[in-house]
Amino acid sequence: MSENKETGKSEDFRSGYVAVIGRPNVGKSTLINALVGEKVSITSKKPQTTRDRIMGVLTTDNAQYLFVDTPGFQTKHSSELLARMNQSVRSSLSDVDAVVMVIEATGWRPEDQVVLNLLSKDAKNVILAINKTDEVKESEAMLPLIKESMEKFPFADVVPVSAEKTRQLDVLLEVIRKYLPEGDKLYEDDIYTDKSPRFLAAEIIREKAFRLLGDELPYGVAVMIDKWEETDDQARIFATLLVNRESHKGIVIGEKGAKLREISRLAREDISKMLGKNVYLEVWVRVRKGWGDDAQVLKSLGY
């Protein structure tokens, strides 16, 4: 591969957008975080944790990948929020250079087929990533799954990976690179996401709530950043956790405020690492009934 001596950049440098799609909780966010090497999307054992299109940027010697993490496609539009999440998936498929569809190594599920139906059979840029291969004992078990997958859709390539164990990710990147157009970088080398620190901080708080409260936590929860004060060595952040019902408020706060304090502590640690400075974080819980169907609230949250 030749190199431009003046710029030091590969003359075959490629850059482009890559949509990552799949059913809820299939590991899309974990995969993008592993590829980018930074936390750009929240992860949880619960589905529906990703609500917005989140772009992670990976720059290598010969390519710049702009990954779009999409919400898991929902088959039931039970709220305005879910309808908007599904529209986000559909819009992600337009104007991208490559599409990575993610399924699990344990095999196809009906929900995977719903996502597959979004794709045009004429598409020549759809790559299948078979994730969580570390959970399958026999590697030979991949062969029947790959064969079945190719019978379902004319995938451009199939790559078994483990996002959790970072296996075969270099192979996946090389495959994706083939579908990116030649061109210059769209972002500087040190940029790893197009999202603002305020957005990422809100996502971190929401992730800690999901992780700490587990099955107790209702899906009707959102985070709003009310105030952000930042200096060179410190940030003061005031945030509100929105819940749908008064009974949910008690769950999030916990006995004598223990749950909310722990959510705040864990979030503060991650936000401090992200910003590279000390963080003072104050989180309050407020009831806003039906916020998931309130267009004005959804707009203010960026959905």
Short mmCIF file of C-alpha atoms in Angstrom, two decimals:
data_model
loop_
_atom_site.label_atom_id
_atom_site.label_comp_id
_atom_site.label_asym_id
_atom_site.label_seq_id
_atom_site.Cartn_x
_atom_site.Cartn_y
_atom_site.Cartn_z
CA MET A 1 0.00 0.00 0.00
CA SER A 2 1.57 3.31 -1.06
CA GLU A 3 1.88 6.31 1.24
CA ASN A 4 1.90 10.04 0.54
CA LYS A 5 5.30 11.22 1.89
CA GLU A 6 4.07 14.76 2.50
CA THR A 7 1.05 13.81 4.61
CA GLY A 8 2.20 10.40 5.86
CA LYS A 9 -1.28 9.09 5.04
CA SER A 10 -2.12 6.02 3.02
CA GLU A 11 -3.14 6.97 -0.52
CA ASP A 12 -5.79 4.27 -0.28
CA PHE A 13 -7.29 5.90 2.82
CA ARG A 14 -11.02 5.28 3.21
CA SER A 15 -13.70 6.85 5.38
CA GLY A 16 -17.43 6.33 5.66
CA TYR A 17 -20.53 5.65 7.70
CA VAL A 18 -21.42 2.22 9.08
CA ALA A 19 -24.89 1.47 10.48
CA VAL A 20 -24.99 -1.27 13.13
CA ILE A 21 -28.43 -2.86 13.43
CA GLY A 22 -30.02 -5.79 15.24
CA ARG A 23 -32.74 -6.81 17.63
CA PRO A 24 -32.73 -5.47 21.20
CA ASN A 25 -29.97 -6.72 23.51
CA VAL A 26 -27.99 -8.50 20.79
CA GLY A 27 -24.77 -6.68 21.69
CA LYS A 28 -24.65 -3.75 19.23
CA SER A 29 -23.52 -1.20 21.81
CA THR A 30 -20.89 -3.53 23.26
CA LEU A 31 -19.58 -4.20 19.74
CA ILE A 32 -19.24 -0.51 18.88
CA ASN A 33 -17.59 0.30 22.21
CA ALA A 34 -15.11 -2.54 21.62
CA LEU A 35 -14.35 -1.40 18.06
CA VAL A 36 -13.93 2.26 18.97
CA GLY A 37 -12.04 1.54 22.18
CA GLU A 38 -14.09 4.11 24.09
CA LYS A 39 -17.48 4.07 25.77
CA VAL A 40 -19.78 5.81 23.31
CA SER A 41 -22.97 3.83 23.95
CA ILE A 42 -24.47 2.51 27.18
CA THR A 43 -24.77 -1.22 27.71
CA SER A 44 -27.13 -3.26 29.84
CA LYS A 45 -28.62 -6.74 30.06
CA LYS A 46 -32.00 -5.06 29.51
CA PRO A 47 -33.15 -4.39 25.93
CA GLN A 48 -34.04 -0.89 24.71
CA THR A 49 -31.13 0.80 26.48
CA THR A 50 -29.95 2.57 23.32
CA ARG A 51 -32.55 5.15 22.34
CA ASP A 52 -30.72 7.46 19.97
CA ARG A 53 -28.38 7.15 17.03
CA ILE A 54 -24.95 7.36 18.61
CA MET A 55 -21.88 7.75 16.43
CA GLY A 56 -18.56 6.27 17.43
CA VAL A 57 -15.47 7.25 15.45
CA LEU A 58 -12.51 4.94 14.93
CA THR A 59 -9.44 6.21 13.06
CA THR A 60 -6.74 3.77 11.94
CA ASP A 61 -3.74 4.14 9.62
CA ASN A 62 -5.81 3.39 6.55
CA ALA A 63 -9.44 4.20 7.41
CA GLN A 64 -11.88 6.20 9.48
CA TYR A 65 -15.03 4.36 10.51
CA LEU A 66 -18.08 6.35 11.59
CA PHE A 67 -20.26 3.85 13.43
CA VAL A 68 -23.94 4.57 14.01
CA ASP A 69 -25.36 2.60 16.95
CA THR A 70 -29.11 2.22 16.53
CA PRO A 71 -31.86 1.29 18.98
CA GLY A 72 -32.92 -2.35 18.84
CA PHE A 73 -35.90 -2.49 16.48
CA GLN A 74 -39.15 -2.91 18.40
CA THR A 75 -42.05 -4.97 17.02
CA LYS A 76 -44.63 -3.27 19.22
CA HIS A 77 -45.12 0.50 19.06
CA SER A 78 -46.36 0.87 22.63
CA SER A 79 -45.36 4.52 22.87
CA GLU A 80 -44.29 7.55 20.87
CA LEU A 81 -40.76 6.92 22.14
CA LEU A 82 -40.64 3.40 20.63
CA ALA A 83 -42.08 4.68 17.36
CA ARG A 84 -39.31 7.26 17.19
CA MET A 85 -36.69 4.63 18.06
CA ASN A 86 -37.86 2.45 15.16
CA GLN A 87 -37.81 5.42 12.80
CA SER A 88 -34.23 6.02 13.91
CA VAL A 89 -33.33 2.47 12.82
CA ARG A 90 -34.90 2.95 9.39
CA SER A 91 -33.26 6.31 8.79
CA SER A 92 -29.86 4.87 9.77
CA LEU A 93 -30.02 2.54 6.78
CA SER A 94 -30.09 5.43 4.32
CA ASP A 95 -26.94 7.26 3.29
CA VAL A 96 -24.52 4.81 4.90
CA ASP A 97 -21.68 3.05 3.15
CA ALA A 98 -21.98 -0.26 4.98
CA VAL A 99 -24.47 -2.01 7.23
CA VAL A 100 -23.47 -4.47 9.94
CA MET A 101 -26.30 -6.66 11.13
CA VAL A 102 -25.67 -8.37 14.47
CA ILE A 103 -27.15 -11.71 15.57
CA GLU A 104 -26.11 -14.11 18.33
CA ALA A 105 -24.08 -17.27 17.84
CA THR A 106 -26.93 -19.27 19.37
CA GLY A 107 -28.92 -18.78 16.16
CA TRP A 108 -31.64 -16.76 14.46
CA ARG A 109 -34.69 -15.59 16.37
CA PRO A 110 -38.01 -14.26 15.05
CA GLU A 111 -36.96 -10.75 16.20
CA ASP A 112 -33.83 -11.03 14.04
CA GLN A 113 -36.02 -11.75 11.03
CA VAL A 114 -38.01 -8.57 11.70
CA VAL A 115 -34.79 -6.55 11.47
CA LEU A 116 -33.66 -8.47 8.39
CA ASN A 117 -36.92 -7.55 6.65
CA LEU A 118 -35.88 -3.89 6.83
CA LEU A 119 -33.06 -4.58 4.38
CA SER A 120 -33.30 -4.57 0.62
CA LYS A 121 -32.35 -7.88 -0.99
CA ASP A 122 -30.52 -5.83 -3.62
CA ALA A 123 -28.16 -4.32 -1.03
CA LYS A 124 -24.53 -5.23 -1.68
CA ASN A 125 -23.06 -3.72 1.49
CA VAL A 126 -24.64 -5.73 4.32
CA ILE A 127 -22.23 -7.64 6.55
CA LEU A 128 -23.44 -10.16 9.13
CA ALA A 129 -21.60 -10.17 12.45
CA ILE A 130 -22.34 -13.30 14.47
CA ASN A 131 -21.72 -12.08 18.02
CA LYS A 132 -21.13 -13.84 21.35
CA THR A 133 -19.14 -16.70 19.81
CA ASP A 134 -17.44 -17.08 23.21
CA GLU A 135 -20.75 -18.55 24.47
CA VAL A 136 -20.67 -21.39 21.91
CA LYS A 137 -18.46 -24.36 22.83
CA GLU A 138 -17.83 -25.80 19.37
CA SER A 139 -16.51 -23.51 16.63
CA GLU A 140 -17.84 -25.99 14.07
CA ALA A 141 -21.34 -24.95 15.15
CA MET A 142 -20.78 -21.72 13.21
CA LEU A 143 -20.76 -23.45 9.84
CA PRO A 144 -24.46 -24.46 9.79
CA LEU A 145 -25.40 -21.00 11.10
CA ILE A 146 -23.38 -19.27 8.37
CA LYS A 147 -25.01 -21.49 5.74
CA GLU A 148 -28.48 -20.77 7.13
CA SER A 149 -27.73 -17.06 7.19
CA MET A 150 -26.66 -16.95 3.55
CA GLU A 151 -29.87 -18.74 2.60
CA LYS A 152 -31.87 -16.05 4.37
CA PHE A 153 -30.11 -13.06 2.78
CA PRO A 154 -27.27 -12.42 0.30
CA PHE A 155 -24.87 -11.01 2.88
CA ALA A 156 -21.70 -9.48 1.43
CA ASP A 157 -19.71 -11.25 4.15
CA VAL A 158 -20.21 -13.12 7.43
CA VAL A 159 -17.82 -12.60 10.35
CA PRO A 160 -18.12 -14.50 13.67
CA VAL A 161 -16.99 -12.22 16.52
CA SER A 162 -17.03 -11.78 20.27
CA ALA A 163 -17.45 -8.14 21.25
CA GLU A 164 -17.09 -9.07 24.93
CA LYS A 165 -13.77 -10.86 24.36
CA THR A 166 -12.70 -8.60 21.42
CA ARG A 167 -12.24 -11.62 19.14
CA GLN A 168 -12.11 -11.25 15.35
CA LEU A 169 -12.76 -7.51 15.53
CA ASP A 170 -9.73 -6.79 13.33
CA VAL A 171 -11.20 -9.13 10.72
CA LEU A 172 -14.56 -7.36 10.89
CA LEU A 173 -12.87 -3.97 10.42
CA GLU A 174 -10.99 -5.17 7.34
CA VAL A 175 -14.20 -6.51 5.84
CA ILE A 176 -16.07 -3.24 6.53
CA ARG A 177 -13.21 -1.19 5.09
CA LYS A 178 -13.75 -2.72 1.64
CA TYR A 179 -17.14 -0.99 1.44
CA LEU A 180 -15.96 2.47 2.52
CA PRO A 181 -15.23 4.98 -0.25
CA GLU A 182 -11.75 6.42 -0.69
CA GLY A 183 -11.56 9.81 0.92
CA ASP A 184 -10.08 12.00 3.64
CA LYS A 185 -10.85 11.90 7.34
CA LEU A 186 -14.08 13.58 8.38
CA TYR A 187 -12.95 13.99 12.01
CA GLU A 188 -9.65 14.64 13.77
CA ASP A 189 -7.75 11.61 15.08
CA ASP A 190 -8.60 12.25 18.74
CA ILE A 191 -12.38 12.47 18.18
CA TYR A 192 -14.21 9.26 19.15
CA THR A 193 -17.85 10.43 19.08
CA ASP A 194 -19.96 13.26 17.67
CA LYS A 195 -22.05 13.45 20.85
CA SER A 196 -21.60 16.28 23.34
CA PRO A 197 -20.26 15.66 26.87
CA ARG A 198 -23.72 16.65 28.20
CA PHE A 199 -25.38 13.91 26.14
CA LEU A 200 -22.81 11.30 27.19
CA ALA A 201 -23.12 12.30 30.86
CA ALA A 202 -26.91 11.85 30.71
CA GLU A 203 -26.42 8.43 29.10
CA ILE A 204 -23.95 7.39 31.78
CA ILE A 205 -26.42 8.30 34.54
CA ARG A 206 -29.16 6.35 32.74
CA GLU A 207 -26.86 3.34 32.35
CA LYS A 208 -26.06 3.28 36.07
CA ALA A 209 -29.79 3.38 36.87
CA PHE A 210 -30.41 0.41 34.55
CA ARG A 211 -27.50 -1.58 35.94
CA LEU A 212 -28.10 -0.87 39.61
CA LEU A 213 -31.85 -1.32 39.70
CA GLY A 214 -32.08 -4.29 37.33
CA ASP A 215 -35.59 -5.67 36.91
CA GLU A 216 -36.94 -3.19 39.45
CA LEU A 217 -36.40 -0.32 37.06
CA PRO A 218 -39.25 0.54 34.70
CA TYR A 219 -38.37 1.45 31.13
CA GLY A 220 -40.10 4.78 31.61
CA VAL A 221 -36.97 6.58 32.78
CA ALA A 222 -35.00 9.37 31.17
CA VAL A 223 -32.25 11.79 32.21
CA MET A 224 -32.18 15.54 31.68
CA ILE A 225 -29.12 17.69 32.35
CA ASP A 226 -30.48 20.80 34.10
CA LYS A 227 -27.26 22.69 34.68
CA TRP A 228 -23.64 22.29 33.57
CA GLU A 229 -20.82 24.39 34.96
CA GLU A 230 -17.30 23.56 33.86
CA THR A 231 -13.82 24.95 34.50
CA ASP A 232 -10.40 23.63 33.50
CA ASP A 233 -10.20 21.36 36.55
CA GLN A 234 -13.79 20.75 37.66
CA ALA A 235 -17.33 20.21 36.41
CA ARG A 236 -20.55 20.79 38.39
CA ILE A 237 -23.49 18.87 36.91
CA PHE A 238 -27.12 18.92 38.04
CA ALA A 239 -29.41 16.29 36.50
CA THR A 240 -32.98 15.01 36.79
CA LEU A 241 -34.10 11.40 36.45
CA LEU A 242 -37.61 11.42 34.96
CA VAL A 243 -39.96 8.58 35.87
CA ASN A 244 -43.55 7.86 34.85
CA ARG A 245 -45.14 7.13 38.21
CA GLU A 246 -44.90 8.15 41.84
CA SER A 247 -44.27 4.50 42.81
CA HIS A 248 -41.26 4.44 40.45
CA LYS A 249 -39.74 7.42 42.25
CA GLY A 250 -39.38 5.42 45.45
CA ILE A 251 -37.73 2.54 43.59
CA VAL A 252 -35.09 4.83 42.08
CA ILE A 253 -34.40 6.67 45.34
CA GLY A 254 -34.28 3.51 47.46
CA GLU A 255 -34.35 3.19 51.22
CA LYS A 256 -33.05 6.40 52.81
CA GLY A 257 -31.83 7.48 49.37
CA ALA A 258 -29.28 4.64 49.10
CA LYS A 259 -30.03 3.65 45.47
CA LEU A 260 -29.91 7.20 44.14
CA ARG A 261 -26.65 7.92 45.99
CA GLU A 262 -25.06 4.81 44.46
CA ILE A 263 -26.32 5.71 40.97
CA SER A 264 -24.81 9.18 41.42
CA ARG A 265 -21.50 7.83 42.77
CA LEU A 266 -20.97 5.35 39.93
CA ALA A 267 -22.01 7.90 37.31
CA ARG A 268 -19.73 10.56 38.80
CA GLU A 269 -16.74 8.21 38.53
CA ASP A 270 -17.37 7.49 34.84
CA ILE A 271 -18.12 11.11 33.96
CA SER A 272 -14.93 12.19 35.74
CA LYS A 273 -12.91 9.70 33.64
CA MET A 274 -14.63 10.92 30.47
CA LEU A 275 -13.94 14.60 31.18
CA GLY A 276 -10.54 14.06 32.78
CA LYS A 277 -11.35 16.23 35.78
CA ASN A 278 -13.11 16.26 39.15
CA VAL A 279 -16.90 16.14 38.95
CA TYR A 280 -19.58 17.25 41.38
CA LEU A 281 -22.83 15.52 40.40
CA GLU A 282 -26.25 16.07 41.88
CA VAL A 283 -29.15 13.91 40.66
CA TRP A 284 -32.81 14.44 41.54
CA VAL A 285 -35.82 12.27 40.71
CA ARG A 286 -38.99 13.82 39.29
CA VAL A 287 -42.30 12.27 38.22
CA ARG A 288 -43.51 13.22 34.74
CA LYS A 289 -46.45 10.98 33.85
CA GLY A 290 -46.52 9.74 30.27
CA TRP A 291 -43.27 11.44 29.25
CA GLY A 292 -42.66 8.63 26.72
CA ASP A 293 -45.72 9.82 24.77
CA ASP A 294 -45.12 13.55 25.26
CA ALA A 295 -43.72 14.97 22.02
CA GLN A 296 -42.46 18.12 23.74
CA VAL A 297 -40.53 16.15 26.38
CA LEU A 298 -39.11 13.77 23.75
CA LYS A 299 -37.93 16.73 21.71
CA SER A 300 -36.21 18.28 24.73
CA LEU A 301 -34.49 14.94 25.36
CA GLY A 302 -33.27 14.84 21.77
CA TYR A 303 -35.45 11.98 20.50
#
